[in-house]
PDB file of C-alpha atoms in Angstrom:
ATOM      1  CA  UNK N   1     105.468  11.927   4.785  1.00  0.00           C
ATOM      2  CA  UNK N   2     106.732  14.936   3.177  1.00  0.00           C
ATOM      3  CA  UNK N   3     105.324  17.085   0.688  1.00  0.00           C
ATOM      4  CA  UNK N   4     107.360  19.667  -1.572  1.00  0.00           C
ATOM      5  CA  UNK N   5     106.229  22.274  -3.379  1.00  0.00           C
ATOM      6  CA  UNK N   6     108.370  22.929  -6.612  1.00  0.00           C
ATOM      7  CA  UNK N   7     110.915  20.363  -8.118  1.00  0.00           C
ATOM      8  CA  UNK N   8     113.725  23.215  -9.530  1.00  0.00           C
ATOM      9  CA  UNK N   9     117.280  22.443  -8.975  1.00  0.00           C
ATOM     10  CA  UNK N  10     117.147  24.085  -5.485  1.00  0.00           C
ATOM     11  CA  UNK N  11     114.602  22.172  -4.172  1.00  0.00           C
ATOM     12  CA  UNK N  12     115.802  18.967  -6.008  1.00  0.00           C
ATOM     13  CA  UNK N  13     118.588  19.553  -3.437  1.00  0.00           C
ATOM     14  CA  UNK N  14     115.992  18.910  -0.482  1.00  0.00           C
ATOM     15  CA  UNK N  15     114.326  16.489  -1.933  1.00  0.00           C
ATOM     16  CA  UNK N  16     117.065  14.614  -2.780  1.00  0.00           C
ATOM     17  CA  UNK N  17     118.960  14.681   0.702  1.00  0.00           C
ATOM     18  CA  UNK N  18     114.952  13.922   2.758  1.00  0.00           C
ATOM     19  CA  UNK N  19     115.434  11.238   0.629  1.00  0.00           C
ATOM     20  CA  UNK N  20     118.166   9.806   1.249  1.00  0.00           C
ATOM     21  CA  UNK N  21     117.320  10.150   4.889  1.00  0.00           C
ATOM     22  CA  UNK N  22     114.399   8.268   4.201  1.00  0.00           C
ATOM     23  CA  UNK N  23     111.528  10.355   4.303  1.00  0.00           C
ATOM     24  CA  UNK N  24     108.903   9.421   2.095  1.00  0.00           C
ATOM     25  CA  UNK N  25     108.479  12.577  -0.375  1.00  0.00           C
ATOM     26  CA  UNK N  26     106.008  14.030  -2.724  1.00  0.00           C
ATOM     27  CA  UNK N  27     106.725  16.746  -4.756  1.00  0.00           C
ATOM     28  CA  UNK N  28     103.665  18.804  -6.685  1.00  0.00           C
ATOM     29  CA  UNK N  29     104.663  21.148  -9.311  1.00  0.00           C
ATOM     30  CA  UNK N  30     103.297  22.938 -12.136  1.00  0.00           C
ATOM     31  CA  UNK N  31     102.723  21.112 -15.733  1.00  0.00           C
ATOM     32  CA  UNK N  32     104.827  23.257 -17.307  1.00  0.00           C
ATOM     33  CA  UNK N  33     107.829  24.106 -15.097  1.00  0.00           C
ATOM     34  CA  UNK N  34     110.901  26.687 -15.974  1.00  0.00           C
ATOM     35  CA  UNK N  35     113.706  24.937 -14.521  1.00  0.00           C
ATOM     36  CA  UNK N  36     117.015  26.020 -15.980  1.00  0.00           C
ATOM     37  CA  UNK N  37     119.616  23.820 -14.663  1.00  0.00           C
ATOM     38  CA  UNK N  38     117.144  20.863 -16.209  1.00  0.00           C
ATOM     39  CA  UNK N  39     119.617  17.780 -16.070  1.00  0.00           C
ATOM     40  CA  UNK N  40     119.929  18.501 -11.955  1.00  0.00           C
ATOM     41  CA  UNK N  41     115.920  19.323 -11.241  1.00  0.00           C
ATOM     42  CA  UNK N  42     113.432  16.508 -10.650  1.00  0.00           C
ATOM     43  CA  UNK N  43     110.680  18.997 -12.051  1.00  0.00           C
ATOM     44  CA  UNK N  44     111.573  17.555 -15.148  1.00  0.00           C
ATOM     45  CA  UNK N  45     109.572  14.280 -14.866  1.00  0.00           C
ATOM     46  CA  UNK N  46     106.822  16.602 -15.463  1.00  0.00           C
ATOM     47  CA  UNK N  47     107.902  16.884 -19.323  1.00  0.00           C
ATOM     48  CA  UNK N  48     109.534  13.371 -19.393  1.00  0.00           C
ATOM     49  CA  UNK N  49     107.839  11.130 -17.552  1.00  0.00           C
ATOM     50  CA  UNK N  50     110.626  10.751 -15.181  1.00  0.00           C
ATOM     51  CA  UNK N  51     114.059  12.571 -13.893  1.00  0.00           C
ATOM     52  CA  UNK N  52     117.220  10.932 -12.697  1.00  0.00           C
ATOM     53  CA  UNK N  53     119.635  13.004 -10.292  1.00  0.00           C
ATOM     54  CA  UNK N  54     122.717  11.670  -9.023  1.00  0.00           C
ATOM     55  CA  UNK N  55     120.583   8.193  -9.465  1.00  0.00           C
ATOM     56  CA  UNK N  56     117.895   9.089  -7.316  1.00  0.00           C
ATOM     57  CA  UNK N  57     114.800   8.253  -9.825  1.00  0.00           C
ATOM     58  CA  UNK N  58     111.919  10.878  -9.972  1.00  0.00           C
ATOM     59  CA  UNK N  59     108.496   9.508 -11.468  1.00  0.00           C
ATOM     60  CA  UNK N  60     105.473  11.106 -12.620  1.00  0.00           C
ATOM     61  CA  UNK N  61     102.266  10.160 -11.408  1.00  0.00           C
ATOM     62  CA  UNK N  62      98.607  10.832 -11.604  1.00  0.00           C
ATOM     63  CA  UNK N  63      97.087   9.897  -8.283  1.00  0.00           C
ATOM     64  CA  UNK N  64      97.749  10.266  -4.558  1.00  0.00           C
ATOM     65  CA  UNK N  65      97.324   6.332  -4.373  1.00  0.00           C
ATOM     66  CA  UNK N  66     100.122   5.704  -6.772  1.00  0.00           C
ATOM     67  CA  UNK N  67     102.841   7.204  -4.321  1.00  0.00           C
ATOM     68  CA  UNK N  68     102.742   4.333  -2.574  1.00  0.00           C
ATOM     69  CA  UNK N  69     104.338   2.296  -5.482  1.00  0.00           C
ATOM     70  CA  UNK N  70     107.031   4.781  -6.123  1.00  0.00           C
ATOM     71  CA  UNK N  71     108.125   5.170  -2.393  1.00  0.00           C
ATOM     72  CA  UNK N  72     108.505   0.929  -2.085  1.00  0.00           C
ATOM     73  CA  UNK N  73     110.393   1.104  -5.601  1.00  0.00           C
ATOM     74  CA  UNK N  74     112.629   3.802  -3.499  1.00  0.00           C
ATOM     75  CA  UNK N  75     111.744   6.526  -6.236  1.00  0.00           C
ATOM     76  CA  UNK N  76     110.105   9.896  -5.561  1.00  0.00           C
ATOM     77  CA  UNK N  77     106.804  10.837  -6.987  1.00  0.00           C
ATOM     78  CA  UNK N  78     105.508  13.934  -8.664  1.00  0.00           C
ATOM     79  CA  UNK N  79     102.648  15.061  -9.213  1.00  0.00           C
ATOM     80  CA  UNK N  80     101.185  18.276 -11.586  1.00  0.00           C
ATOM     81  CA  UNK N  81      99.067  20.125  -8.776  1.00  0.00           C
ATOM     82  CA  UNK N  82     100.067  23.609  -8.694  1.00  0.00           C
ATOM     83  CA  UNK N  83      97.135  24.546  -6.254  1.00  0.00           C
ATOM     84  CA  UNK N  84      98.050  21.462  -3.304  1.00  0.00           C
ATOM     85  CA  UNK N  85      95.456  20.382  -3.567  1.00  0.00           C
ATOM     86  CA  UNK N  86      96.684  17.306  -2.778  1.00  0.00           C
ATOM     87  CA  UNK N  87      97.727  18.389   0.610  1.00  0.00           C
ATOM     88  CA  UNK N  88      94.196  18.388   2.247  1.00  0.00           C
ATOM     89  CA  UNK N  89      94.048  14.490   1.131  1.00  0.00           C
ATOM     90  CA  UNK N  90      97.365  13.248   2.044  1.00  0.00           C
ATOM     91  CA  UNK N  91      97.681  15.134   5.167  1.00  0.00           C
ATOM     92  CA  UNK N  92     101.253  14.992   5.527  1.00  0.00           C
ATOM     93  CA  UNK N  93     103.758  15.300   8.773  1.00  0.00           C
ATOM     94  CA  UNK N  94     105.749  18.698   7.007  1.00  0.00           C
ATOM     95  CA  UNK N  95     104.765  20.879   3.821  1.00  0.00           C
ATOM     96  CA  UNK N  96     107.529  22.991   2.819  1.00  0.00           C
ATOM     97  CA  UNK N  97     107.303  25.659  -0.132  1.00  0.00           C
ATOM     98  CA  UNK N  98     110.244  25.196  -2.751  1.00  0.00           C
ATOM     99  CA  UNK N  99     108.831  27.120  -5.312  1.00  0.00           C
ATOM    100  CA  UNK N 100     111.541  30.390  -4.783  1.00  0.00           C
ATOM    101  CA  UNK N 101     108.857  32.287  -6.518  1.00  0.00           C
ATOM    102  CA  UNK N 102     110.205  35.322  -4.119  1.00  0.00           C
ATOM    103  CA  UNK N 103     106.394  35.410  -3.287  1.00  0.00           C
ATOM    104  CA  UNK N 104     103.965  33.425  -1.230  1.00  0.00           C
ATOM    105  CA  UNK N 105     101.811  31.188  -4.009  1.00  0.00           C
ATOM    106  CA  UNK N 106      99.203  29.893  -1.081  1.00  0.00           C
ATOM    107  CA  UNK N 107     101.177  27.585   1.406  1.00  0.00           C
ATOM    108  CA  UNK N 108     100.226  28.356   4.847  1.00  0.00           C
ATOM    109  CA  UNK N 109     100.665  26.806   8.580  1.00  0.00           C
ATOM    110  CA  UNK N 110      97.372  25.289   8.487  1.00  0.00           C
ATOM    111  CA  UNK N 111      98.790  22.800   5.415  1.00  0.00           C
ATOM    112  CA  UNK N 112     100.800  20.273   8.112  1.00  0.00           C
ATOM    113  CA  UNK N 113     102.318  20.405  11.446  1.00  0.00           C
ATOM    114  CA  UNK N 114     105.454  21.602  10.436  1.00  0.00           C
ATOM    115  CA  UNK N 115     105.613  24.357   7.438  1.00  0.00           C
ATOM    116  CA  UNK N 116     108.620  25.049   5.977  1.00  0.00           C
ATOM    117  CA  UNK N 117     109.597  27.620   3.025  1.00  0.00           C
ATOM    118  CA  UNK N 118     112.746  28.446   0.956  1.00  0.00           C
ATOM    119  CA  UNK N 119     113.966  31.947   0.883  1.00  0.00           C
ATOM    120  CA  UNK N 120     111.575  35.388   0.745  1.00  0.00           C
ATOM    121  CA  UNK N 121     108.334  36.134   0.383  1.00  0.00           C
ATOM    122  CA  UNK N 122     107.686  34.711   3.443  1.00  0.00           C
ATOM    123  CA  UNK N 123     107.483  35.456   7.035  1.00  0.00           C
ATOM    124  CA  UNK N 124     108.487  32.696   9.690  1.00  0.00           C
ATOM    125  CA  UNK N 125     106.046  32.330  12.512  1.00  0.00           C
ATOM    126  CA  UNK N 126     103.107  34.139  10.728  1.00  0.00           C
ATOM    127  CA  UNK N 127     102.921  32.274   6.917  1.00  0.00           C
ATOM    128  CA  UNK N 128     104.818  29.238   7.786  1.00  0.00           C
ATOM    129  CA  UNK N 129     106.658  27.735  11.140  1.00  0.00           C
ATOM    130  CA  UNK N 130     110.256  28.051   9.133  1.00  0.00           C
ATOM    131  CA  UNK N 131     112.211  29.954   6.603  1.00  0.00           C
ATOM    132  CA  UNK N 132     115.635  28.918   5.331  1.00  0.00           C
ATOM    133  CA  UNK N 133     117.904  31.574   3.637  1.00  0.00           C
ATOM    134  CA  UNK N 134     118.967  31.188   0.065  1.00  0.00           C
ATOM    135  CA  UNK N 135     121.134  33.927  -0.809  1.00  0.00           C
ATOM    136  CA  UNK N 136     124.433  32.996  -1.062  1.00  0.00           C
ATOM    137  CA  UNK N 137     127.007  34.379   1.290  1.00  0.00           C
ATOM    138  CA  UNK N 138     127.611  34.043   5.062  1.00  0.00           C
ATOM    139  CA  UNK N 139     123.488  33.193   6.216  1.00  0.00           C
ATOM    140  CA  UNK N 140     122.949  30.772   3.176  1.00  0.00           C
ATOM    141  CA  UNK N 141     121.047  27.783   4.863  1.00  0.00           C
ATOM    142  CA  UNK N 142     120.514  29.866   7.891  1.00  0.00           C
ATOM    143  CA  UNK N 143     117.421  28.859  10.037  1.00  0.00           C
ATOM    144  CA  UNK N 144     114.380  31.654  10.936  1.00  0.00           C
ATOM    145  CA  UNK N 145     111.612  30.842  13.151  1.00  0.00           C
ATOM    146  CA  UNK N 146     110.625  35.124  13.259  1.00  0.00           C
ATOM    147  CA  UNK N 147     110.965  37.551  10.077  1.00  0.00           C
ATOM    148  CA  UNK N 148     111.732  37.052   6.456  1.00  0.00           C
ATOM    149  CA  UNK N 149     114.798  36.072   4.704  1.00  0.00           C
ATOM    150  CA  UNK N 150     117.207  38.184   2.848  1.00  0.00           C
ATOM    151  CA  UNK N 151     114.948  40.079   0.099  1.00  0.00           C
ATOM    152  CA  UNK N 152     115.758  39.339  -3.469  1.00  0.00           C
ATOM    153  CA  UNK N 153     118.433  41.826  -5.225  1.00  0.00           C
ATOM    154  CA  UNK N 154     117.887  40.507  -8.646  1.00  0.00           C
ATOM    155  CA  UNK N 155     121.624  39.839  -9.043  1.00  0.00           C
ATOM    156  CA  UNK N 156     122.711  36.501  -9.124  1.00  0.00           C
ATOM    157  CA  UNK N 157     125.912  35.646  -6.887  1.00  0.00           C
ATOM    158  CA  UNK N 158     129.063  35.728  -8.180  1.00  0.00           C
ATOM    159  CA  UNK N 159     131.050  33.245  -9.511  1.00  0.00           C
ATOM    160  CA  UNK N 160     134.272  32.993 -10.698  1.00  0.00           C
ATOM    161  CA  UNK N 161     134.305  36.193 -10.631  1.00  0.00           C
ATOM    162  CA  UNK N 162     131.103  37.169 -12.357  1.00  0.00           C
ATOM    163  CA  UNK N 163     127.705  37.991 -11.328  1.00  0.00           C
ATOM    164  CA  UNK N 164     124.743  39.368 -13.543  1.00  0.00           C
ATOM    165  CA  UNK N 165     127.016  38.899 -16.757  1.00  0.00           C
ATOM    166  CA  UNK N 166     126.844  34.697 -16.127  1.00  0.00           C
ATOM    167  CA  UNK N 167     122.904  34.941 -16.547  1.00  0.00           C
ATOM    168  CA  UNK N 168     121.047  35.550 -19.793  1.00  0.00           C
ATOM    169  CA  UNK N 169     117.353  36.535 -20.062  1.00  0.00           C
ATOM    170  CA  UNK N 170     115.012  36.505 -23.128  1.00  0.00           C
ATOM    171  CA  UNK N 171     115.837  38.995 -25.060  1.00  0.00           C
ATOM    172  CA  UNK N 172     112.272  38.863 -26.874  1.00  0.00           C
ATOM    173  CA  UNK N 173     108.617  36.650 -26.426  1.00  0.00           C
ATOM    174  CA  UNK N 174     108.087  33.339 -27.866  1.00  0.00           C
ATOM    175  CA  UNK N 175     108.552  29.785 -28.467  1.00  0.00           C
ATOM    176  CA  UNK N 176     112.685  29.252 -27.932  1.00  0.00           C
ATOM    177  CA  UNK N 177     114.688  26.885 -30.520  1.00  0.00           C
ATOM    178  CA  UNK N 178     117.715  25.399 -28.390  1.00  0.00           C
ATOM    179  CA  UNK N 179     120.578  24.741 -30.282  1.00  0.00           C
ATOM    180  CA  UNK N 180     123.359  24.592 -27.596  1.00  0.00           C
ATOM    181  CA  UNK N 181     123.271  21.592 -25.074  1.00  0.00           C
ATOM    182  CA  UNK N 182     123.530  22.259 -21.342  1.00  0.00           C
ATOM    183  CA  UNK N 183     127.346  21.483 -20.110  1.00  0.00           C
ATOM    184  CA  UNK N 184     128.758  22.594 -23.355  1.00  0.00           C
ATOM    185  CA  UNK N 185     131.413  24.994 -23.276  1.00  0.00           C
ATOM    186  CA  UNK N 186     130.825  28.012 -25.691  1.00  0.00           C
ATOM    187  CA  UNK N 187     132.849  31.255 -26.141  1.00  0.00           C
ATOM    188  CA  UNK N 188     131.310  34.989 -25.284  1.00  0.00           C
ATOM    189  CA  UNK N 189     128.787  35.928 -28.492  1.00  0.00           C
ATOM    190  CA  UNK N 190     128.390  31.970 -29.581  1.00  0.00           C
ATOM    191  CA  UNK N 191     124.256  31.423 -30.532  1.00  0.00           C
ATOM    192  CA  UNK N 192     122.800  29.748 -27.554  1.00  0.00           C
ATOM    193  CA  UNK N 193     119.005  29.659 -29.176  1.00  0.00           C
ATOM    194  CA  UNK N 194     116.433  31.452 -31.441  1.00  0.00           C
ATOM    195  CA  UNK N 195     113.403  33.065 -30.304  1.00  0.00           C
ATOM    196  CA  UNK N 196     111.957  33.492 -33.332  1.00  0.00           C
ATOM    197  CA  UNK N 197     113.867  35.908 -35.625  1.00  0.00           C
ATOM    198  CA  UNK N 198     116.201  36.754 -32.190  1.00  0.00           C
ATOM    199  CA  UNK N 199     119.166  35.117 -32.032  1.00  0.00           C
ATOM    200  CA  UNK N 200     119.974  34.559 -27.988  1.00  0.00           C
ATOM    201  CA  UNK N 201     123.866  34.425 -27.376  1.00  0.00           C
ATOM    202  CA  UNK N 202     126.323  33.530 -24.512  1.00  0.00           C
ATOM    203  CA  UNK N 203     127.328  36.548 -22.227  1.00  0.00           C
ATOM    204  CA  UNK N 204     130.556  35.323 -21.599  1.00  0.00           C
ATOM    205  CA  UNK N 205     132.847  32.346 -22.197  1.00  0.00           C
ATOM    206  CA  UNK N 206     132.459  29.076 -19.857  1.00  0.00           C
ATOM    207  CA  UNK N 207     130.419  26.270 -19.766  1.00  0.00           C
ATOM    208  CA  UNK N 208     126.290  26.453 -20.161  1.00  0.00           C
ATOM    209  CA  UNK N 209     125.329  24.886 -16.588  1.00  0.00           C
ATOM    210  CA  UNK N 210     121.510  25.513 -17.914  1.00  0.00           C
ATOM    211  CA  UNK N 211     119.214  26.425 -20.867  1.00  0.00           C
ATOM    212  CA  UNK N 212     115.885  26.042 -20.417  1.00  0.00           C
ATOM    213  CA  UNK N 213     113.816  23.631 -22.540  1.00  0.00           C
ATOM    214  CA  UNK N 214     113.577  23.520 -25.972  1.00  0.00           C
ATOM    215  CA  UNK N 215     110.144  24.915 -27.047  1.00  0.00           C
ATOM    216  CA  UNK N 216     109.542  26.701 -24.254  1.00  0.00           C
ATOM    217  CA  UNK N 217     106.740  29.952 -24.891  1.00  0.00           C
ATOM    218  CA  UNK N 218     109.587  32.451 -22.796  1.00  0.00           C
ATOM    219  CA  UNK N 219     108.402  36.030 -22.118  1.00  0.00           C
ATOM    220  CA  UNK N 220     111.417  38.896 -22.405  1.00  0.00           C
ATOM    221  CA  UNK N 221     113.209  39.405 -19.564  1.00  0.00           C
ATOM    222  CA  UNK N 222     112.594  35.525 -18.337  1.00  0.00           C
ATOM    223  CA  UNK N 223     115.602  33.875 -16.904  1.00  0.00           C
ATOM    224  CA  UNK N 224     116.552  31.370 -19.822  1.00  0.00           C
ATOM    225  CA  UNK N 225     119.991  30.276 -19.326  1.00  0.00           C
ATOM    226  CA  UNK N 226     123.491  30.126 -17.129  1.00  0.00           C
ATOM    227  CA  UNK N 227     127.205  29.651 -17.940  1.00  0.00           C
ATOM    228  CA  UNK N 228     129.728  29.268 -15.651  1.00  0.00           C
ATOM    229  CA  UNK N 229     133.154  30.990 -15.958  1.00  0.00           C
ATOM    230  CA  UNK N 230     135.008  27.992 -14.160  1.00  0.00           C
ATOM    231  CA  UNK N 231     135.839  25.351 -17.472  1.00  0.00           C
ATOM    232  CA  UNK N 232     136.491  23.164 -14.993  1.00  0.00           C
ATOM    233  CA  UNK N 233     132.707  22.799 -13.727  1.00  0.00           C
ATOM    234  CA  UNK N 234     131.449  20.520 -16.874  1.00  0.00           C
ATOM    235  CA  UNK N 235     130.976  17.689 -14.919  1.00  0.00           C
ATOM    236  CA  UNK N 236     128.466  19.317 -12.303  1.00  0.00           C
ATOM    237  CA  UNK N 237     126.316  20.557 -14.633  1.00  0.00           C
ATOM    238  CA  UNK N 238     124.216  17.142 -13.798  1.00  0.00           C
ATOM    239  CA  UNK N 239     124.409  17.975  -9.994  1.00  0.00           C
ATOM    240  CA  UNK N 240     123.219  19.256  -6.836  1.00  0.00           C
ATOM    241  CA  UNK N 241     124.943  22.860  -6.407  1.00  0.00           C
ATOM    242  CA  UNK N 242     126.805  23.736  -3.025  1.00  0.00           C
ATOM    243  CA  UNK N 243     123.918  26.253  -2.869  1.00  0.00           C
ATOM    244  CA  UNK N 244     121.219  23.535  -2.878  1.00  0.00           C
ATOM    245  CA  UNK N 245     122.990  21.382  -0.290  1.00  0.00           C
ATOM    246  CA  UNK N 246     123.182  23.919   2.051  1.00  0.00           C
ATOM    247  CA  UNK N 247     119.603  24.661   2.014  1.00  0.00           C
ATOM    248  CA  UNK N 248     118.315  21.161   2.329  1.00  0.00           C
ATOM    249  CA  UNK N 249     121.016  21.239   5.390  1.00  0.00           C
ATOM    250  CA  UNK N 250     118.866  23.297   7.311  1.00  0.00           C
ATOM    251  CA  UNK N 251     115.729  21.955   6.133  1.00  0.00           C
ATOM    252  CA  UNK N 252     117.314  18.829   6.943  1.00  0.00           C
ATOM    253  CA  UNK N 253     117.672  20.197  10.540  1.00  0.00           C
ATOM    254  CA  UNK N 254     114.225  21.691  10.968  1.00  0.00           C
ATOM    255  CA  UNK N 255     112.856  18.341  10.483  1.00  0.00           C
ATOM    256  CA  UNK N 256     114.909  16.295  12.244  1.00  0.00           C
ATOM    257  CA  UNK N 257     113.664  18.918  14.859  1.00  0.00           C
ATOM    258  CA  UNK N 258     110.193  18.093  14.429  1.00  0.00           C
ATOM    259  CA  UNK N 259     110.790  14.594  15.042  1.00  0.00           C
ATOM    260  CA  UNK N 260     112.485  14.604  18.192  1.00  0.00           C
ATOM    261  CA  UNK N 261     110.081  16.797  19.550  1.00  0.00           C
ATOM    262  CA  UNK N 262     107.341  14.114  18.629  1.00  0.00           C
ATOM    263  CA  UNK N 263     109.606  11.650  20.042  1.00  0.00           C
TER     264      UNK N 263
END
């Protein structure tokens, strides 16, 4: 048994390929998560009740003893336990930290036998066994049992050509009003959403690959939305990036690892 920290589209991409391998996986998140890419993140069965990803079923539930249920129903539960608490009662096999926080939020080798974490703010051998790199380029998905991935830049990877322009941020505090739907395709200054009396609008013309949830209390500077340049890319706006498959890859690997060592 597996548990996950953090359901974001990233780590939906682990979850979703353990899996599909057949590892029996928990995932504990916050109660109010700040996914972006919504409609290809399991986190969002902590709004909804549940999340569907390339029809993998995510449920919500509200006690260790109910994973049981969702695993023989072949769904994947979540739970709302941003501490892990959780962890010290279902002991499980592997623990890995999904949260890409960029900063160590308390998972630690003493969690499970094998600890596993997703990009910096970690150190492999000293905070947890693993680290997998997750910025994009030549190392994404690479393996580290010693140091620390690739520290964050702040500037998103490029795509089709663009980098920081293909990634808004609040431009003020407060509850946001969505009025554009994620995999719509909208032209450079189009209105996006409201925060308040702000209007937010699209950097650039493409299609919106995220927008985070209507409602939301944002803070300025928050990451709130994504387009894509590429028109083509409407149709994987509902799933698992290349970026997120090649992460759970070499998660993928470290267990698999772990297993044949244990025979």
């Amino acid at each position: 048994m597996i548990i996950i920290r953090g359901g974001g589209d990233i780590a939906t991409g682990t979850i979703y390929k353990l899996h599909q391998c057949g590892y029996a996986v928990l995932i504990l998140e916050t109660a109010n998560p700040t996914a972006i890419r919504r409609k290809a993140a399991f986190c969002e069965a902590a709004y909804d009740g549940t999340a569907q990803v390339e029809g993998v079923l995510c449920r919500k539930i509200d006690t260790p003893e109910q994973c049981q249920t969702a695993w023989k129903n072949h769904e994947i539960p979540l739970m709302i336990d941003p501490h892990a608490e959780t962890v010290k009662q279902m002991q499980p096999e592997a623990v890995i930290d999904g949260i890409l926080a960029k900063k160590n939020l308390g998972t630690n080798r003493k969690m499970a036998p094998l600890t596993i974490a997703l990009g910096p703010g970690f150190t492999a051998g000293k905070d947890v066994d693993y680290v997998i790199e997750t910025m994009r380029g030549h190392q994404l998905g690479r393996i580290l049992s010693k140091g620390c991935a690739i520290p964050n830049t702040g500037i998103p990877g490029i795509i089709g050509g663009y980098g920081a322009e293909r990634v808004i941020h609040a431009p003020a505090s407060g509850h946001i009003h969505v009025t554009a739907e994620i995999g719509d395709f909208v032209e450079a200054g189009d209105t996006l959403a409201a925060i308040g009396e702000t209007h937010v609008t699209a950097t650039l013309t493409g299609v919106l690959r995220g927008i985070i949830r209507d409602g939301y209390p944002v803070t300025k500077g928050l990451k709130i939305a994504d387009i894509d340049p590429r028109k083509e890319q409407k149709e994987n706006c509902t799933t698992i990036s290349d970026k997120a498959r090649c992460i759970a890859g070499g998660v993928l690997e470290v267990v698999v690892r772990h297993d044949v060592k244990k025979g």
